[in-house]
PDB file of C-alpha atoms in Angstrom:
ATOM      1  CA  MET A1001       0.008   0.015   0.006  1.00 49.00           C
ATOM      2  CA  ASP A1002       2.846   2.349   0.967  1.00 56.00           C
ATOM      3  CA  HIS A1003       4.659   1.804  -2.461  1.00 62.00           C
ATOM      4  CA  THR A1004       1.392   2.294  -4.413  1.00 61.00           C
ATOM      5  CA  LEU A1005       0.822   5.636  -2.370  1.00 59.00           C
ATOM      6  CA  ILE A1006       4.415   6.756  -3.211  1.00 62.00           C
ATOM      7  CA  LEU A1007       3.953   5.929  -6.796  1.00 61.00           C
ATOM      8  CA  ILE A1008       0.644   7.742  -7.061  1.00 65.00           C
ATOM      9  CA  GLY A1009       2.008  10.615  -5.016  1.00 64.00           C
ATOM     10  CA  SER A1010       5.170  11.032  -7.315  1.00 69.00           C
ATOM     11  CA  GLY A1011       2.994  10.858 -10.582  1.00 69.00           C
ATOM     12  CA  CYS A1012       0.620  13.596  -9.020  1.00 73.00           C
ATOM     13  CA  LEU A1013       3.550  15.825  -8.352  1.00 75.00           C
ATOM     14  CA  VAL A1014       5.064  15.323 -11.882  1.00 76.00           C
ATOM     15  CA  CYS A1015       1.531  16.166 -13.445  1.00 82.00           C
ATOM     16  CA  LEU A1016       0.797  19.188 -11.204  1.00 85.00           C
ATOM     17  CA  MET A1017       4.123  20.996 -11.376  1.00 87.00           C
ATOM     18  CA  PRO A1018       3.787  21.959 -15.020  1.00 90.00           C
ATOM     19  CA  VAL A1019       0.237  22.987 -14.489  1.00 91.00           C
ATOM     20  CA  ALA A1020       1.371  25.416 -11.690  1.00 91.00           C
ATOM     21  CA  ILE A1021       4.178  26.906 -13.734  1.00 92.00           C
ATOM     22  CA  TYR A1022       1.779  27.631 -16.606  1.00 94.00           C
ATOM     23  CA  LEU A1023      -0.761  29.238 -14.449  1.00 93.00           C
ATOM     24  CA  LEU A1024       1.930  31.579 -13.115  1.00 93.00           C
ATOM     25  CA  TYR A1025       2.892  32.325 -16.673  1.00 93.00           C
ATOM     26  CA  VAL A1026      -0.634  33.148 -17.816  1.00 94.00           C
ATOM     27  CA  SER A1027      -1.080  35.263 -14.654  1.00 93.00           C
ATOM     28  CA  HIS A1028       1.910  37.269 -15.585  1.00 93.00           C
ATOM     29  CA  LEU A1029       0.872  37.855 -19.183  1.00 93.00           C
ATOM     30  CA  ASN A1030      -2.636  38.970 -18.037  1.00 93.00           C
ATOM     31  CA  SER A1031      -1.183  41.641 -15.717  1.00 90.00           C
ATOM     32  CA  ARG A1032       1.359  43.137 -18.274  1.00 89.00           C
ATOM     33  CA  ASN A1033       0.897  46.733 -19.613  1.00 87.00           C
ATOM     34  CA  PRO A1034       0.950  47.280 -22.696  1.00 88.00           C
ATOM     35  CA  PRO A1035      -0.755  44.051 -23.944  1.00 92.00           C
ATOM     36  CA  THR A1036       1.498  41.224 -24.759  1.00 92.00           C
ATOM     37  CA  LEU A1037       1.495  39.430 -28.211  1.00 94.00           C
ATOM     38  CA  VAL A1038       2.395  35.663 -28.237  1.00 95.00           C
ATOM     39  CA  PRO A1039       2.839  33.744 -31.546  1.00 95.00           C
ATOM     40  CA  GLY A1040       0.405  30.953 -31.871  1.00 94.00           C
ATOM     41  CA  PRO A1041       2.899  28.152 -31.731  1.00 95.00           C
ATOM     42  CA  TRP A1042       4.469  29.502 -28.507  1.00 95.00           C
ATOM     43  CA  ASP A1043       1.103  30.021 -26.976  1.00 94.00           C
ATOM     44  CA  PHE A1044      -0.004  26.451 -27.723  1.00 94.00           C
ATOM     45  CA  ALA A1045       3.449  25.203 -26.443  1.00 93.00           C
ATOM     46  CA  GLY A1046       2.538  26.718 -23.050  1.00 93.00           C
ATOM     47  CA  VAL A1047      -0.603  24.531 -22.991  1.00 93.00           C
ATOM     48  CA  LEU A1048       1.447  21.551 -23.887  1.00 91.00           C
ATOM     49  CA  LEU A1049       3.761  22.309 -21.035  1.00 90.00           C
ATOM     50  CA  ALA A1050       0.884  22.406 -18.607  1.00 91.00           C
ATOM     51  CA  LEU A1051      -0.373  19.112 -19.990  1.00 88.00           C
ATOM     52  CA  SER A1052       3.114  17.403 -20.294  1.00 87.00           C
ATOM     53  CA  GLY A1053       2.846  15.546 -17.176  1.00 83.00           C
ATOM     54  CA  PHE A1054      -0.574  13.959 -17.950  1.00 83.00           C
ATOM     55  CA  LEU A1055       0.473  13.280 -21.586  1.00 82.00           C
ATOM     56  CA  LEU A1056       3.699  11.582 -20.655  1.00 78.00           C
ATOM     57  CA  LEU A1057       2.396   9.770 -17.721  1.00 75.00           C
ATOM     58  CA  SER A1058      -1.392   9.138 -18.040  1.00 71.00           C
ATOM     59  CA  GLY A1059      -1.323   7.991 -21.622  1.00 68.00           C
ATOM     60  CA  PRO A1060       1.206   5.245 -21.373  1.00 68.00           C
ATOM     61  CA  LEU A1061      -0.334   4.184 -17.960  1.00 67.00           C
ATOM     62  CA  LEU A1062      -3.671   3.987 -19.580  1.00 66.00           C
ATOM     63  CA  LEU A1063      -2.326   1.863 -22.477  1.00 64.00           C
ATOM     64  CA  THR A1064      -0.443  -0.329 -20.156  1.00 63.00           C
ATOM     65  CA  LEU A1065      -3.770  -0.978 -18.098  1.00 61.00           C
ATOM     66  CA  VAL A1066      -5.661  -1.718 -21.360  1.00 60.00           C
ATOM     67  CA  ASN A1067      -2.934  -3.972 -22.778  1.00 59.00           C
ATOM     68  CA  SER A1068      -2.866  -5.816 -19.368  1.00 58.00           C
ATOM     69  CA  VAL A1069      -6.568  -6.325 -19.185  1.00 54.00           C
ATOM     70  CA  TRP A1070      -6.531  -7.486 -22.736  1.00 53.00           C
ATOM     71  CA  ARG A1071      -3.838 -10.016 -21.950  1.00 56.00           C
ATOM     72  CA  TYR A1072      -5.620 -11.166 -18.936  1.00 54.00           C
ATOM     73  CA  TYR A1073      -8.744 -12.097 -20.979  1.00 54.00           C
ATOM     74  CA  ALA A1074      -6.716 -13.582 -23.715  1.00 53.00           C
ATOM     75  CA  PHE A1075      -4.620 -15.896 -21.565  1.00 52.00           C
ATOM     76  CA  GLY A1076      -7.174 -16.776 -18.923  1.00 51.00           C
ATOM     77  CA  ASN A1077      -5.370 -15.606 -15.489  1.00 49.00           C
ATOM     78  CA  TRP A1078      -2.292 -13.818 -14.408  1.00 46.00           C
ATOM     79  CA  ALA A1079      -0.330 -16.955 -13.781  1.00 48.00           C
ATOM     80  CA  ASN A1080      -0.426 -17.819 -17.417  1.00 49.00           C
ATOM     81  CA  LEU A1081       1.205 -14.566 -18.364  1.00 46.00           C
ATOM     82  CA  LYS A1082       4.583 -16.056 -17.272  1.00 49.00           C
ATOM     83  CA  PHE A1083       4.240 -18.294 -20.298  1.00 49.00           C
ATOM     84  CA  VAL A1084       3.588 -15.509 -22.746  1.00 49.00           C
ATOM     85  CA  SER A1085       6.113 -15.512 -25.527  1.00 50.00           C
ATOM     86  CA  THR A1086       8.235 -12.487 -26.275  1.00 53.00           C
ATOM     87  CA  ARG A1087       6.023 -11.505 -29.236  1.00 54.00           C
ATOM     88  CA  GLU A1088       3.452 -10.297 -26.752  1.00 57.00           C
ATOM     89  CA  ALA A1089       6.194  -8.281 -24.986  1.00 59.00           C
ATOM     90  CA  TRP A1090       7.120  -6.819 -28.281  1.00 65.00           C
ATOM     91  CA  ALA A1091       3.528  -6.006 -28.923  1.00 62.00           C
ATOM     92  CA  ALA A1092       3.200  -4.073 -25.647  1.00 63.00           C
ATOM     93  CA  SER A1093       6.563  -2.101 -26.503  1.00 70.00           C
ATOM     94  CA  LEU A1094       5.187  -1.270 -29.945  1.00 74.00           C
ATOM     95  CA  ILE A1095       1.897   0.118 -28.450  1.00 72.00           C
ATOM     96  CA  MET A1096       4.041   2.509 -26.301  1.00 75.00           C
ATOM     97  CA  ILE A1097       6.201   3.558 -29.166  1.00 81.00           C
ATOM     98  CA  GLY A1098       3.055   4.039 -31.400  1.00 81.00           C
ATOM     99  CA  TYR A1099       1.587   6.343 -28.727  1.00 81.00           C
ATOM    100  CA  LEU A1100       4.696   8.503 -28.695  1.00 84.00           C
ATOM    101  CA  ILE A1101       4.759   8.577 -32.431  1.00 89.00           C
ATOM    102  CA  ILE A1102       1.120   9.608 -32.573  1.00 88.00           C
ATOM    103  CA  LEU A1103       1.621  12.212 -29.605  1.00 88.00           C
ATOM    104  CA  ALA A1104       4.640  13.722 -31.543  1.00 91.00           C
ATOM    105  CA  ALA A1105       2.764  13.679 -35.041  1.00 94.00           C
ATOM    106  CA  GLY A1106      -0.368  15.353 -33.401  1.00 92.00           C
ATOM    107  CA  ILE A1107       1.620  17.990 -31.460  1.00 92.00           C
ATOM    108  CA  THR A1108       3.643  18.906 -34.697  1.00 93.00           C
ATOM    109  CA  PHE A1109       0.312  19.047 -36.587  1.00 94.00           C
ATOM    110  CA  LEU A1110      -1.182  21.332 -34.078  1.00 93.00           C
ATOM    111  CA  LEU A1111       1.794  23.582 -33.817  1.00 93.00           C
ATOM    112  CA  ARG A1112       1.856  24.054 -37.483  1.00 93.00           C
ATOM    113  CA  ARG A1113      -1.968  24.864 -37.588  1.00 93.00           C
ATOM    114  CA  ARG A1114      -1.325  27.736 -34.868  1.00 94.00           C
ATOM    115  CA  ARG A1115       1.351  29.240 -37.088  1.00 95.00           C
ATOM    116  CA  PRO A1116      -0.998  32.008 -38.531  1.00 95.00           C
ATOM    117  CA  VAL A1117      -2.487  32.720 -35.001  1.00 96.00           C
ATOM    118  CA  THR A1118      -1.278  35.452 -32.735  1.00 96.00           C
ATOM    119  CA  ALA A1119      -2.678  35.687 -29.105  1.00 96.00           C
ATOM    120  CA  ILE A1120      -3.126  38.895 -27.365  1.00 95.00           C
ATOM    121  CA  TYR A1121      -3.127  39.116 -23.649  1.00 95.00           C
ATOM    122  CA  ASN A1122      -4.737  41.847 -21.306  1.00 93.00           C
ATOM    123  CA  VAL A1123      -6.082  43.878 -24.246  1.00 93.00           C
ATOM    124  CA  ASP A1124      -9.224  46.071 -24.189  1.00 91.00           C
ATOM    125  CA  PRO A1125     -11.325  44.312 -26.889  1.00 87.00           C
ATOM    126  CA  LEU A1126     -13.320  47.415 -27.682  1.00 86.00           C
ATOM    127  CA  GLY A1127     -10.158  49.288 -28.726  1.00 87.00           C
ATOM    128  CA  LEU A1128      -8.527  46.602 -30.526  1.00 89.00           C
ATOM    129  CA  ASP A1129     -10.094  47.093 -33.916  1.00 88.00           C
ATOM    130  CA  GLY A1130      -9.370  50.719 -34.057  1.00 90.00           C
ATOM    131  CA  GLY A1131      -5.846  50.450 -32.891  1.00 91.00           C
ATOM    132  CA  PHE A1132      -5.046  47.769 -35.413  1.00 92.00           C
ATOM    133  CA  VAL A1133      -6.432  49.949 -38.247  1.00 91.00           C
ATOM    134  CA  ALA A1134      -4.410  52.991 -36.946  1.00 93.00           C
ATOM    135  CA  VAL A1135      -1.214  50.926 -37.257  1.00 93.00           C
ATOM    136  CA  LEU A1136      -2.107  50.018 -40.862  1.00 91.00           C
ATOM    137  CA  ASP A1137      -2.554  53.740 -41.668  1.00 90.00           C
ATOM    138  CA  GLU A1138       0.542  54.731 -40.016  1.00 91.00           C
ATOM    139  CA  LEU A1139       2.595  52.063 -41.978  1.00 91.00           C
ATOM    140  CA  GLY A1140       0.866  53.189 -45.175  1.00 89.00           C
ATOM    141  CA  TYR A1141      -0.956  49.827 -45.950  1.00 90.00           C
ATOM    142  CA  ALA A1142      -4.114  49.950 -48.110  1.00 89.00           C
ATOM    143  CA  TRP A1143      -6.824  47.970 -46.354  1.00 90.00           C
ATOM    144  CA  ARG A1144     -10.482  47.315 -46.596  1.00 90.00           C
ATOM    145  CA  ARG A1145     -13.155  45.304 -44.777  1.00 90.00           C
ATOM    146  CA  VAL A1146     -14.666  42.278 -46.395  1.00 88.00           C
ATOM    147  CA  ASN A1147     -17.299  40.438 -44.267  1.00 86.00           C
ATOM    148  CA  ALA A1148     -15.697  39.707 -40.969  1.00 85.00           C
ATOM    149  CA  ARG A1149     -12.226  40.082 -42.191  1.00 91.00           C
ATOM    150  CA  ILE A1150      -9.767  42.838 -43.039  1.00 92.00           C
ATOM    151  CA  GLU A1151      -7.839  42.696 -46.380  1.00 92.00           C
ATOM    152  CA  ILE A1152      -4.511  44.223 -46.312  1.00 92.00           C
ATOM    153  CA  GLY A1153      -2.895  45.141 -49.809  1.00 86.00           C
ATOM    154  CA  ALA A1154       0.130  46.927 -50.956  1.00 78.00           C
ATOM    155  CA  LYS A1155       1.614  50.037 -49.402  1.00 77.00           C
ATOM    156  CA  LYS A1156       0.438  53.437 -50.607  1.00 69.00           C
ATOM    157  CA  LEU A1157       3.954  54.907 -51.027  1.00 60.00           C
ATOM    158  CA  THR A1158       3.085  57.219 -53.944  1.00 53.00           C
ATOM    159  CA  GLU A1159      -0.005  58.047 -55.725  1.00 56.00           C
ATOM    160  CA  PRO A1160       0.244  56.584 -59.259  1.00 53.00           C
ATOM    161  CA  VAL A1161      -0.995  58.446 -62.257  1.00 47.00           C
ATOM    162  CA  GLU A1162      -3.063  55.353 -63.287  1.00 52.00           C
ATOM    163  CA  PRO A1163      -5.174  53.325 -61.038  1.00 54.00           C
ATOM    164  CA  VAL A1164      -3.344  50.458 -59.427  1.00 59.00           C
ATOM    165  CA  ASN A1165      -4.947  47.291 -57.913  1.00 67.00           C
ATOM    166  CA  ARG A1166      -3.423  47.207 -54.427  1.00 71.00           C
ATOM    167  CA  PHE A1167      -5.434  44.063 -53.515  1.00 74.00           C
ATOM    168  CA  SER A1168      -3.902  41.446 -55.981  1.00 76.00           C
ATOM    169  CA  PRO A1169      -4.560  37.999 -54.682  1.00 70.00           C
ATOM    170  CA  GLU A1170      -0.724  37.262 -54.730  1.00 73.00           C
ATOM    171  CA  GLU A1171       0.058  40.176 -52.441  1.00 80.00           C
ATOM    172  CA  THR A1172      -3.054  40.566 -50.219  1.00 89.00           C
ATOM    173  CA  ALA A1173      -3.030  39.324 -46.566  1.00 91.00           C
ATOM    174  CA  THR A1174      -6.300  38.741 -44.550  1.00 93.00           C
ATOM    175  CA  LEU A1175      -6.963  39.106 -41.020  1.00 93.00           C
ATOM    176  CA  ARG A1176      -9.751  37.965 -38.720  1.00 94.00           C
ATOM    177  CA  ILE A1177      -9.887  39.413 -35.201  1.00 93.00           C
ATOM    178  CA  ASP A1178     -11.539  37.355 -32.556  1.00 93.00           C
ATOM    179  CA  THR A1179     -12.178  38.939 -29.096  1.00 91.00           C
ATOM    180  CA  PHE A1180     -13.040  37.560 -25.701  1.00 92.00           C
ATOM    181  CA  PRO A1181     -14.165  40.477 -23.568  1.00 90.00           C
ATOM    182  CA  SER A1182     -14.757  38.516 -20.343  1.00 89.00           C
ATOM    183  CA  THR A1183     -11.041  37.539 -20.250  1.00 91.00           C
ATOM    184  CA  ALA A1184      -9.524  40.639 -21.949  1.00 92.00           C
ATOM    185  CA  HIS A1185      -8.133  38.338 -24.658  1.00 93.00           C
ATOM    186  CA  ALA A1186      -7.976  38.315 -28.383  1.00 94.00           C
ATOM    187  CA  THR A1187      -6.695  36.389 -31.219  1.00 94.00           C
ATOM    188  CA  LEU A1188      -5.408  37.400 -34.714  1.00 95.00           C
ATOM    189  CA  LEU A1189      -5.944  34.860 -37.421  1.00 96.00           C
ATOM    190  CA  TRP A1190      -3.683  35.681 -40.475  1.00 95.00           C
ATOM    191  CA  GLY A1191      -4.120  34.411 -44.060  1.00 93.00           C
ATOM    192  CA  GLY A1192      -3.094  34.999 -47.521  1.00 90.00           C
ATOM    193  CA  ALA A1193       0.497  36.537 -48.102  1.00 87.00           C
ATOM    194  CA  TYR A1194       0.654  37.708 -44.509  1.00 91.00           C
ATOM    195  CA  GLU A1195       4.299  36.893 -43.520  1.00 91.00           C
ATOM    196  CA  ASP A1196       5.931  40.387 -44.365  1.00 89.00           C
ATOM    197  CA  VAL A1197       2.827  42.432 -43.212  1.00 92.00           C
ATOM    198  CA  ARG A1198       2.444  40.459 -40.053  1.00 93.00           C
ATOM    199  CA  ARG A1199       6.154  41.016 -39.161  1.00 93.00           C
ATOM    200  CA  GLU A1200       5.955  44.791 -39.638  1.00 92.00           C
ATOM    201  CA  VAL A1201       2.493  45.219 -38.056  1.00 93.00           C
ATOM    202  CA  GLU A1202       2.958  43.162 -34.987  1.00 93.00           C
ATOM    203  CA  ALA A1203       6.287  44.996 -34.301  1.00 92.00           C
ATOM    204  CA  VAL A1204       4.506  48.224 -33.512  1.00 92.00           C
ATOM    205  CA  LEU A1205       1.078  46.862 -32.621  1.00 92.00           C
ATOM    206  CA  PRO A1206       1.560  46.589 -28.753  1.00 91.00           C
ATOM    207  CA  ARG A1207       1.978  50.225 -28.250  1.00 88.00           C
ATOM    208  CA  ALA A1208      -0.976  51.027 -30.325  1.00 90.00           C
ATOM    209  CA  LEU A1209      -3.508  48.736 -28.327  1.00 89.00           C
ATOM    210  CA  PRO A1210      -5.336  49.877 -25.254  1.00 87.00           C
ATOM    211  CA  SER A1211      -4.552  47.906 -22.085  1.00 87.00           C
ATOM    212  CA  ALA A1212      -7.350  46.342 -20.100  1.00 84.00           C
ATOM    213  CA  GLY A1213      -5.766  47.701 -16.936  1.00 82.00           C
ATOM    214  CA  ARG A1214      -6.428  45.512 -13.841  1.00 85.00           C
ATOM    215  CA  ASN A1215      -7.341  42.225 -15.426  1.00 87.00           C
ATOM    216  CA  PRO A1216      -9.145  39.922 -12.938  1.00 89.00           C
ATOM    217  CA  VAL A1217      -8.033  36.815 -14.965  1.00 89.00           C
ATOM    218  CA  ALA A1218      -4.473  37.513 -13.546  1.00 90.00           C
ATOM    219  CA  GLY A1219      -5.713  37.084 -10.116  1.00 91.00           C
ATOM    220  CA  TRP A1220      -7.726  34.053 -10.870  1.00 91.00           C
ATOM    221  CA  MET A1221      -4.774  32.288 -12.414  1.00 91.00           C
ATOM    222  CA  PHE A1222      -2.455  33.424  -9.600  1.00 93.00           C
ATOM    223  CA  THR A1223      -4.897  31.917  -7.081  1.00 93.00           C
ATOM    224  CA  ALA A1224      -5.295  28.673  -9.132  1.00 92.00           C
ATOM    225  CA  ALA A1225      -1.476  28.457  -9.290  1.00 92.00           C
ATOM    226  CA  VAL A1226      -0.944  28.906  -5.566  1.00 93.00           C
ATOM    227  CA  SER A1227      -3.862  26.308  -5.089  1.00 92.00           C
ATOM    228  CA  VAL A1228      -2.030  23.940  -7.110  1.00 88.00           C
ATOM    229  CA  MET A1229       1.235  24.517  -5.317  1.00 90.00           C
ATOM    230  CA  VAL A1230      -0.435  23.975  -1.913  1.00 90.00           C
ATOM    231  CA  ILE A1231      -1.817  20.573  -3.215  1.00 86.00           C
ATOM    232  CA  MET A1232       1.628  19.644  -4.279  1.00 84.00           C
ATOM    233  CA  LEU A1233       3.070  20.726  -0.918  1.00 86.00           C
ATOM    234  CA  LEU A1234       0.683  18.553   0.943  1.00 84.00           C
ATOM    235  CA  TRP A1235       1.386  15.637  -1.358  1.00 79.00           C
ATOM    236  CA  LEU A1236       5.000  16.124  -0.672  1.00 80.00           C
ATOM    237  CA  ILE A1237       4.516  16.087   3.055  1.00 82.00           C
ATOM    238  CA  VAL A1238       2.515  12.737   2.818  1.00 77.00           C
ATOM    239  CA  LEU A1239       5.159  11.160   0.691  1.00 75.00           C
ATOM    240  CA  VAL A1240       7.830  12.171   3.088  1.00 77.00           C
ATOM    241  CA  VAL A1241       6.015  10.813   6.136  1.00 76.00           C
ATOM    242  CA  VAL A1242       5.275   7.538   4.221  1.00 71.00           C
ATOM    243  CA  ILE A1243       8.956   7.237   3.281  1.00 71.00           C
ATOM    244  CA  MET A1244      10.255   7.944   6.647  1.00 72.00           C
ATOM    245  CA  ASP A1245       7.844   5.703   8.398  1.00 65.00           C
ATOM    246  CA  PRO A1246      10.051   2.957  10.003  1.00 56.00           C
ATOM    247  CA  LYS A1247       7.244   0.621   9.950  1.00 59.00           C
ATOM    248  CA  GLN A1248       7.303   0.552   6.162  1.00 52.00           C
ATOM    249  CA  GLY A1249       8.077  -2.775   4.930  1.00 48.00           C
TER     250      GLY A1249
END
């Protein structure tokens, strides 16, 4: 029983520590002024950090349990497992390797999907649209609204004698702004030929965006982080007591 408690407690500590770190990180982002822009892959990497303990421990543990139950029903009882050939042992190893490969492929796919996304923390959603448009005008980009998106064309460096199409498909970037007023959060979803425009716009965008001021989300995240740390401390005390117990045998 003591060994089981030590194993469970150690696993909980490994799973909860990344969660506490991530909550402190998000609390910091939601208290910064001016607003903070985080590229989508890095923003998603933070979520992966928070879930890393569960992904690396819970997944293999669940697969091991499923594999053990399947083998129990296949071979009748636990004693017969001693006579299982190495082929079944290899099968269990392949299941674990397959899980890690699928996990790595899924993470890579999701990171690539997040490349056109920029997350904005602690921003006043009501002033986000106006601040973004002001940056486009300041940088000299031609822009127009099309449905729920903003199309960004070529720069208006000079006034040509003949009309010029500044919104050619090969050079036009698109942007969709999604706001979440309750959390003072927003995301920018880029499309089209956005690489150069995005780099230039996001370099000056933070100073043009209104801050949400005292964001309650920062306090919520900080409280959650402290709560998780308290749970970790209590688990650690229990583990120390169990390990130091002289009756443990």
